[in-house]
Structures are given as structure tokens and as C-alpha cells.
PDB file of C-alpha atoms in Angstrom:
ATOM      1  CA  MET A   1      19.082  23.705 110.794  1.00 47.00           C
ATOM      2  CA  ASN A   2      22.542  24.686 110.542  1.00 47.00           C
ATOM      3  CA  GLY A   3      24.021  27.942 109.870  1.00 47.00           C
ATOM      4  CA  THR A   4      25.289  27.471 106.138  1.00 48.00           C
ATOM      5  CA  SER A   5      21.813  26.070 105.016  1.00 45.00           C
ATOM      6  CA  LEU A   6      20.320  29.492 106.735  1.00 43.00           C
ATOM      7  CA  ARG A   7      22.339  31.746 104.965  1.00 46.00           C
ATOM      8  CA  SER A   8      21.980  29.498 101.872  1.00 46.00           C
ATOM      9  CA  SER A   9      18.085  29.399 102.238  1.00 51.00           C
ATOM     10  CA  PRO A  10      15.611  31.688 100.074  1.00 50.00           C
ATOM     11  CA  VAL A  11      13.953  33.659 103.367  1.00 48.00           C
ATOM     12  CA  PHE A  12      17.239  34.595 104.574  1.00 46.00           C
ATOM     13  CA  ILE A  13      18.203  36.061 100.916  1.00 47.00           C
ATOM     14  CA  ALA A  14      14.990  37.624 100.763  1.00 46.00           C
ATOM     15  CA  ILE A  15      15.661  39.131 104.434  1.00 45.00           C
ATOM     16  CA  VAL A  16      18.999  40.404 103.544  1.00 46.00           C
ATOM     17  CA  CYS A  17      17.880  42.100 100.266  1.00 46.00           C
ATOM     18  CA  ILE A  18      14.869  43.649 101.143  1.00 46.00           C
ATOM     19  CA  GLY A  19      15.400  44.350 104.695  1.00 43.00           C
ATOM     20  CA  PRO A  20      17.955  47.115 104.061  1.00 41.00           C
ATOM     21  CA  MET A  21      15.999  48.516 100.851  1.00 40.00           C
ATOM     22  CA  THR A  22      13.198  48.870 103.283  1.00 41.00           C
ATOM     23  CA  PHE A  23      15.039  50.672 105.742  1.00 41.00           C
ATOM     24  CA  PHE A  24      16.659  53.033 103.453  1.00 38.00           C
ATOM     25  CA  TYR A  25      13.206  53.853 101.726  1.00 40.00           C
ATOM     26  CA  THR A  26      11.673  54.600 105.165  1.00 44.00           C
ATOM     27  CA  SER A  27      14.412  56.316 106.685  1.00 49.00           C
ATOM     28  CA  GLY A  28      14.178  58.883 104.798  1.00 57.00           C
ATOM     29  CA  PHE A  29      10.591  59.945 105.770  1.00 67.00           C
ATOM     30  CA  PHE A  30      11.688  59.102 109.702  1.00 77.00           C
ATOM     31  CA  ILE A  31      14.656  61.440 109.453  1.00 82.00           C
ATOM     32  CA  GLU A  32      12.200  64.011 107.748  1.00 80.00           C
ATOM     33  CA  ASN A  33       9.476  63.618 110.054  1.00 81.00           C
ATOM     34  CA  LEU A  34      11.642  63.789 113.513  1.00 86.00           C
ATOM     35  CA  ILE A  35      13.430  66.974 112.251  1.00 87.00           C
ATOM     36  CA  ARG A  36      10.010  68.425 111.696  1.00 85.00           C
ATOM     37  CA  SER A  37       8.431  66.849 115.352  1.00 89.00           C
ATOM     38  CA  LEU A  38      11.605  68.615 117.048  1.00 91.00           C
ATOM     39  CA  ILE A  39      11.286  72.098 115.330  1.00 92.00           C
ATOM     40  CA  ALA A  40       7.306  72.353 115.913  1.00 90.00           C
ATOM     41  CA  PHE A  41       6.712  70.438 118.937  1.00 91.00           C
ATOM     42  CA  LEU A  42      10.151  70.867 120.896  1.00 92.00           C
ATOM     43  CA  ILE A  43      12.513  73.315 120.107  1.00 94.00           C
ATOM     44  CA  VAL A  44       9.815  75.950 119.260  1.00 94.00           C
ATOM     45  CA  PRO A  45       8.088  75.880 122.426  1.00 93.00           C
ATOM     46  CA  LEU A  46      11.122  75.792 124.530  1.00 94.00           C
ATOM     47  CA  ALA A  47      12.687  78.777 122.768  1.00 94.00           C
ATOM     48  CA  ILE A  48       8.965  80.781 123.683  1.00 93.00           C
ATOM     49  CA  LEU A  49       9.668  79.507 127.178  1.00 92.00           C
ATOM     50  CA  PHE A  50      13.068  80.754 127.365  1.00 94.00           C
ATOM     51  CA  ALA A  51      12.124  84.001 126.188  1.00 92.00           C
ATOM     52  CA  ASN A  52       9.601  84.223 128.687  1.00 91.00           C
ATOM     53  CA  THR A  53      12.288  83.755 131.181  1.00 91.00           C
ATOM     54  CA  ARG A  54      14.241  86.108 129.666  1.00 89.00           C
ATOM     55  CA  HIS A  55      11.461  88.763 129.192  1.00 86.00           C
ATOM     56  CA  PHE A  56      12.373  89.094 125.474  1.00 89.00           C
ATOM     57  CA  TRP A  57       8.885  90.546 124.445  1.00 88.00           C
ATOM     58  CA  PHE A  58      10.327  93.948 125.326  1.00 86.00           C
ATOM     59  CA  LEU A  59      12.426  93.858 121.893  1.00 88.00           C
ATOM     60  CA  HIS A  60      10.820  95.952 119.543  1.00 88.00           C
ATOM     61  CA  SER A  61      11.723  92.893 116.768  1.00 89.00           C
ATOM     62  CA  LEU A  62       9.685  90.346 118.696  1.00 88.00           C
ATOM     63  CA  ARG A  63       6.447  92.531 119.644  1.00 87.00           C
ATOM     64  CA  TRP A  64       4.907  90.294 116.526  1.00 91.00           C
ATOM     65  CA  MET A  65       4.940  87.320 118.517  1.00 91.00           C
ATOM     66  CA  VAL A  66       2.768  89.516 121.429  1.00 89.00           C
ATOM     67  CA  TYR A  67       0.688  90.637 118.644  1.00 90.00           C
ATOM     68  CA  PHE A  68      -0.384  87.047 117.200  1.00 89.00           C
ATOM     69  CA  SER A  69      -0.457  85.671 121.112  1.00 89.00           C
ATOM     70  CA  HIS A  70      -3.615  87.594 121.276  1.00 87.00           C
ATOM     71  CA  LYS A  71      -4.714  86.690 117.621  1.00 89.00           C
ATOM     72  CA  LEU A  72      -6.555  83.473 118.058  1.00 89.00           C
ATOM     73  CA  LEU A  73      -8.309  82.814 114.422  1.00 90.00           C
ATOM     74  CA  LEU A  74      -5.522  84.525 112.572  1.00 91.00           C
ATOM     75  CA  SER A  75      -2.955  82.354 114.299  1.00 90.00           C
ATOM     76  CA  ILE A  76      -5.029  79.089 113.819  1.00 88.00           C
ATOM     77  CA  ILE A  77      -5.252  80.297 109.734  1.00 89.00           C
ATOM     78  CA  ILE A  78      -1.692  81.026 109.721  1.00 89.00           C
ATOM     79  CA  PHE A  79      -0.308  78.017 111.338  1.00 86.00           C
ATOM     80  CA  THR A  80      -3.170  75.641 109.047  1.00 83.00           C
ATOM     81  CA  VAL A  81      -1.614  77.363 105.503  1.00 85.00           C
ATOM     82  CA  GLY A  82       2.200  77.338 106.832  1.00 85.00           C
ATOM     83  CA  VAL A  83       2.298  73.694 107.395  1.00 79.00           C
ATOM     84  CA  LEU A  84       0.198  72.888 104.139  1.00 78.00           C
ATOM     85  CA  LEU A  85       2.017  75.021 102.177  1.00 80.00           C
ATOM     86  CA  SER A  86       5.340  74.697 103.189  1.00 79.00           C
ATOM     87  CA  TYR A  87       4.856  70.614 102.974  1.00 76.00           C
ATOM     88  CA  GLU A  88       3.821  71.260  99.301  1.00 75.00           C
ATOM     89  CA  LEU A  89       6.775  73.329  98.428  1.00 77.00           C
ATOM     90  CA  LEU A  90       9.019  70.164  99.857  1.00 75.00           C
ATOM     91  CA  ASN A  91       7.056  67.809  97.552  1.00 74.00           C
ATOM     92  CA  LEU A  92       7.737  70.539  94.342  1.00 79.00           C
ATOM     93  CA  MET A  93      11.293  71.690  94.987  1.00 78.00           C
ATOM     94  CA  PRO A  94      14.668  69.745  94.837  1.00 78.00           C
ATOM     95  CA  THR A  95      14.854  68.016  98.395  1.00 72.00           C
ATOM     96  CA  SER A  96      18.269  70.173  99.654  1.00 75.00           C
ATOM     97  CA  ILE A  97      16.168  73.499  98.944  1.00 83.00           C
ATOM     98  CA  GLY A  98      12.874  72.455  99.597  1.00 80.00           C
ATOM     99  CA  PHE A  99      13.618  71.042 103.061  1.00 82.00           C
ATOM    100  CA  ILE A 100      15.032  74.476 103.752  1.00 86.00           C
ATOM    101  CA  ILE A 101      12.252  76.347 102.802  1.00 86.00           C
ATOM    102  CA  HIS A 102      10.031  73.879 104.734  1.00 85.00           C
ATOM    103  CA  ALA A 103      11.964  73.866 107.922  1.00 87.00           C
ATOM    104  CA  PHE A 104      11.713  77.965 107.827  1.00 90.00           C
ATOM    105  CA  ILE A 105       8.142  77.989 107.114  1.00 90.00           C
ATOM    106  CA  LEU A 106       7.273  75.443 109.584  1.00 89.00           C
ATOM    107  CA  THR A 107       9.546  77.487 112.369  1.00 92.00           C
ATOM    108  CA  ILE A 108       7.417  80.859 111.943  1.00 92.00           C
ATOM    109  CA  SER A 109       4.123  79.074 111.781  1.00 91.00           C
ATOM    110  CA  SER A 110       5.072  76.908 114.999  1.00 92.00           C
ATOM    111  CA  MET A 111       5.816  80.290 116.361  1.00 94.00           C
ATOM    112  CA  ILE A 112       2.427  81.913 115.613  1.00 92.00           C
ATOM    113  CA  TYR A 113       0.745  79.152 116.789  1.00 91.00           C
ATOM    114  CA  TRP A 114       2.235  78.227 120.207  1.00 92.00           C
ATOM    115  CA  ALA A 115       2.278  82.133 121.007  1.00 92.00           C
ATOM    116  CA  PRO A 116      -1.333  82.561 122.371  1.00 90.00           C
ATOM    117  CA  LEU A 117      -0.561  79.454 124.606  1.00 89.00           C
ATOM    118  CA  LEU A 118       3.173  79.792 125.940  1.00 89.00           C
ATOM    119  CA  VAL A 119       3.812  83.694 125.578  1.00 90.00           C
ATOM    120  CA  ASN A 120       3.648  85.248 128.766  1.00 87.00           C
ATOM    121  CA  CYS A 121       4.811  88.932 129.135  1.00 84.00           C
ATOM    122  CA  PRO A 122       4.450  91.706 131.456  1.00 81.00           C
ATOM    123  CA  PHE A 123       2.622  94.344 129.617  1.00 80.00           C
ATOM    124  CA  ARG A 124      -0.331  92.105 128.118  1.00 79.00           C
ATOM    125  CA  LYS A 125      -2.549  90.427 129.823  1.00 79.00           C
ATOM    126  CA  PRO A 126      -2.778  86.670 129.585  1.00 76.00           C
ATOM    127  CA  ARG A 127      -5.311  84.834 127.386  1.00 78.00           C
ATOM    128  CA  GLU A 128      -8.159  83.489 129.957  1.00 84.00           C
ATOM    129  CA  TYR A 129      -8.100  79.510 129.947  1.00 86.00           C
ATOM    130  CA  ALA A 130     -11.233  79.064 127.951  1.00 87.00           C
ATOM    131  CA  ASP A 131      -9.869  80.640 125.152  1.00 88.00           C
ATOM    132  CA  LYS A 132      -6.489  78.773 124.882  1.00 87.00           C
ATOM    133  CA  VAL A 133      -8.791  75.411 125.675  1.00 87.00           C
ATOM    134  CA  ALA A 134     -11.178  76.384 122.676  1.00 88.00           C
ATOM    135  CA  TYR A 135      -8.129  77.293 120.633  1.00 89.00           C
ATOM    136  CA  PHE A 136      -5.735  74.160 121.361  1.00 85.00           C
ATOM    137  CA  THR A 137      -9.152  71.849 120.596  1.00 87.00           C
ATOM    138  CA  VAL A 138      -9.907  73.599 117.097  1.00 89.00           C
ATOM    139  CA  THR A 139      -5.954  73.500 116.098  1.00 87.00           C
ATOM    140  CA  CYS A 140      -5.758  69.943 117.079  1.00 87.00           C
ATOM    141  CA  SER A 141      -8.837  68.997 115.043  1.00 86.00           C
ATOM    142  CA  LEU A 142      -7.565  70.692 112.142  1.00 86.00           C
ATOM    143  CA  PHE A 143      -4.303  69.415 112.374  1.00 85.00           C
ATOM    144  CA  PHE A 144      -5.490  65.427 112.532  1.00 84.00           C
ATOM    145  CA  ILE A 145      -8.189  65.997 109.464  1.00 84.00           C
ATOM    146  CA  TYR A 146      -5.163  67.992 107.546  1.00 78.00           C
ATOM    147  CA  HIS A 147      -2.757  64.793 108.050  1.00 77.00           C
ATOM    148  CA  GLN A 148      -5.746  62.541 107.245  1.00 77.00           C
ATOM    149  CA  GLY A 149      -6.540  64.155 103.929  1.00 75.00           C
ATOM    150  CA  THR A 150      -2.751  64.181 102.971  1.00 72.00           C
ATOM    151  CA  PHE A 151      -2.894  60.259 103.699  1.00 71.00           C
ATOM    152  CA  LEU A 152      -5.433  60.102 101.003  1.00 72.00           C
ATOM    153  CA  TYR A 153      -4.239  62.247  98.516  1.00 70.00           C
ATOM    154  CA  TYR A 154      -0.541  60.762  98.587  1.00 66.00           C
ATOM    155  CA  ASP A 155      -2.168  57.371  98.940  1.00 61.00           C
ATOM    156  CA  SER A 156       0.553  56.679 101.638  1.00 60.00           C
ATOM    157  CA  SER A 157       1.125  57.785 104.992  1.00 66.00           C
ATOM    158  CA  PRO A 158       4.435  60.284 104.753  1.00 65.00           C
ATOM    159  CA  THR A 159       3.943  62.436 107.460  1.00 72.00           C
ATOM    160  CA  LEU A 160       2.657  59.589 109.996  1.00 78.00           C
ATOM    161  CA  GLY A 161       5.155  60.024 112.520  1.00 80.00           C
ATOM    162  CA  PHE A 162       4.790  63.698 112.157  1.00 83.00           C
ATOM    163  CA  MET A 163       0.958  63.312 112.888  1.00 84.00           C
ATOM    164  CA  ILE A 164       1.794  61.038 115.888  1.00 86.00           C
ATOM    165  CA  ALA A 165       4.275  63.238 117.505  1.00 87.00           C
ATOM    166  CA  GLY A 166       2.113  66.512 116.773  1.00 86.00           C
ATOM    167  CA  LEU A 167      -0.837  64.741 118.616  1.00 87.00           C
ATOM    168  CA  THR A 168       0.812  63.179 121.671  1.00 89.00           C
ATOM    169  CA  VAL A 169       2.456  66.616 122.282  1.00 89.00           C
ATOM    170  CA  MET A 170      -1.177  68.505 121.735  1.00 87.00           C
ATOM    171  CA  LEU A 171      -2.962  66.127 123.871  1.00 86.00           C
ATOM    172  CA  ILE A 172      -0.435  66.224 126.800  1.00 89.00           C
ATOM    173  CA  THR A 173      -0.636  70.303 126.492  1.00 87.00           C
ATOM    174  CA  LEU A 174      -4.166  70.024 126.658  1.00 86.00           C
ATOM    175  CA  LEU A 175      -4.546  67.906 129.539  1.00 87.00           C
ATOM    176  CA  TYR A 176      -1.826  70.488 131.246  1.00 87.00           C
ATOM    177  CA  LEU A 177      -4.295  73.365 130.339  1.00 86.00           C
ATOM    178  CA  PHE A 178      -7.309  71.480 132.076  1.00 86.00           C
ATOM    179  CA  ILE A 179      -5.285  71.168 135.016  1.00 88.00           C
ATOM    180  CA  ALA A 180      -3.722  74.680 135.328  1.00 85.00           C
ATOM    181  CA  TRP A 181      -7.329  75.706 134.442  1.00 86.00           C
ATOM    182  CA  TYR A 182      -8.741  73.826 137.635  1.00 85.00           C
ATOM    183  CA  GLN A 183      -5.992  75.080 139.585  1.00 84.00           C
ATOM    184  CA  SER A 184      -6.414  78.499 138.768  1.00 81.00           C
ATOM    185  CA  GLU A 185     -10.259  78.338 139.720  1.00 79.00           C
ATOM    186  CA  GLU A 186      -9.465  76.623 143.210  1.00 73.00           C
ATOM    187  CA  GLN A 187      -7.927  80.266 144.186  1.00 66.00           C
ATOM    188  CA  ILE A 188     -10.680  81.596 145.729  1.00 54.00           C
ATOM    189  CA  ASP A 189     -10.583  85.703 146.501  1.00 52.00           C
ATOM    190  CA  ARG A 190     -12.239  85.551 149.799  1.00 51.00           C
ATOM    191  CA  PRO A 191     -12.880  88.964 150.065  1.00 51.00           C
ATOM    192  CA  THR A 192     -14.560  89.531 146.683  1.00 50.00           C
ATOM    193  CA  VAL A 193     -16.405  86.300 147.005  1.00 49.00           C
ATOM    194  CA  GLU A 194     -17.768  87.839 150.251  1.00 48.00           C
ATOM    195  CA  GLY A 195     -18.194  91.352 148.590  1.00 48.00           C
ATOM    196  CA  HIS A 196     -20.822  89.902 145.951  1.00 51.00           C
ATOM    197  CA  ILE A 197     -22.780  88.291 148.870  1.00 51.00           C
ATOM    198  CA  ARG A 198     -22.739  91.191 151.520  1.00 53.00           C
ATOM    199  CA  SER A 199     -21.138  94.291 152.307  1.00 53.00           C
ATOM    200  CA  ILE A 200     -17.713  94.081 153.786  1.00 50.00           C
ATOM    201  CA  PRO A 201     -17.569  96.675 156.410  1.00 54.00           C
ATOM    202  CA  THR A 202     -14.734  99.322 156.043  1.00 54.00           C
ATOM    203  CA  GLU A 203     -12.476  99.997 159.033  1.00 53.00           C
ATOM    204  CA  LYS A 204     -12.760 103.232 160.093  1.00 52.00           C
ATOM    205  CA  ASN A 205      -9.986 105.623 160.885  1.00 50.00           C
ATOM    206  CA  SER A 206      -9.347 105.960 164.507  1.00 45.00           C
TER     207      SER A 206
END
């Protein structure tokens, strides 16, 4: 088949017509999910890690982050409600305004979500690894269940990209937590362990 007959074939015409329409129809979902994924799973975690290195938690305006880093149940509720509410506002309001409000609520909710896992300040004791793993397991499950529910409610998969990006980052982070927990358990304090078995003689001053 030569080039002229190919260009005049119904298959080629259908591809030319349907291809761009499919791209422009799905690109809105793609760009939206990309921005949401970057905010929730890249920009916010990196910002918290940067704040740790700069000790920003001493600033009074950021003490609320330290507060939420020790409120696991409250952080779970706010993150779940924030993601749900922000996406509903995005669909109820005009796109230009709705997406700005959606991005703002998602940013705050993501900061609260990552706080128990990443916030590291000198004046507060960090969370135990067992608490972090339990917290992360619950949030991963809620994140997955929520998106499966939205797929049924909207009779489509408008947030599929966001769910895939989120679960990927969450599972990688969960694996990292298990590795860090295992490494922390390997560091044995020998005098403390020995003291549980028998008394350690103290050196007498000469």
C-alpha cells in the first residue's frame, strides 16, 4: 500500500481524528494528576526535609507542624478529609478558581500528613518506628480505598495517575521505614544490655 492510499484510508482518517481528541481529553487529567502528585509526594516532603536541615521548627509560625508530628490520629483525619474536600471543591467550582483552592488545601493536608514521618526537631523526641509504620500502613490503606471509591462514584478513573504516584511513593517510603527500623535495632547498647543481665561494677575513685 503506497503513501497516497494510506492517507486516504478510513483507518488513517480515524486515527487523525480520534488521536488528537483522545490526547486533549486525557491531557487535562494527566496535567492535573501530575501537579497534584508533585505537590503531595515530592515538593512537600522535600520542603520538610529542607526545613529539618535549616532548623525552621524553632520558628513560632511553624510550631503547628511540630504539634501535628505527634498527633497521628488527627493527622490521618485531616489528610483524608483534606484530600476528599479539595477534590470535591475542584469539581464543584470553576476550574481556574477550584484548582487553586484544591492545590492550597492539598498542600496543607500533605504537610500534616508527612509531619509525623519527616519532621525532625531537636526539642521534641522523634516518633518510634513502630508508630511510624502503623501510621503509614493505615494511611496507605485509606488512600487506596478512597481512590477505589472515587472510581466507582465518578464511573471513571480521573485520579488514577495520582493514586499510582501516591502508592508508589508510599510503598517506597514504607520499605525505607522498615530498613531504617531494622538498622536502628542492630545498634546494641552493650552496657545497657549487660546491665539487664548482671550488675556492672562501677570503678572506684582512687
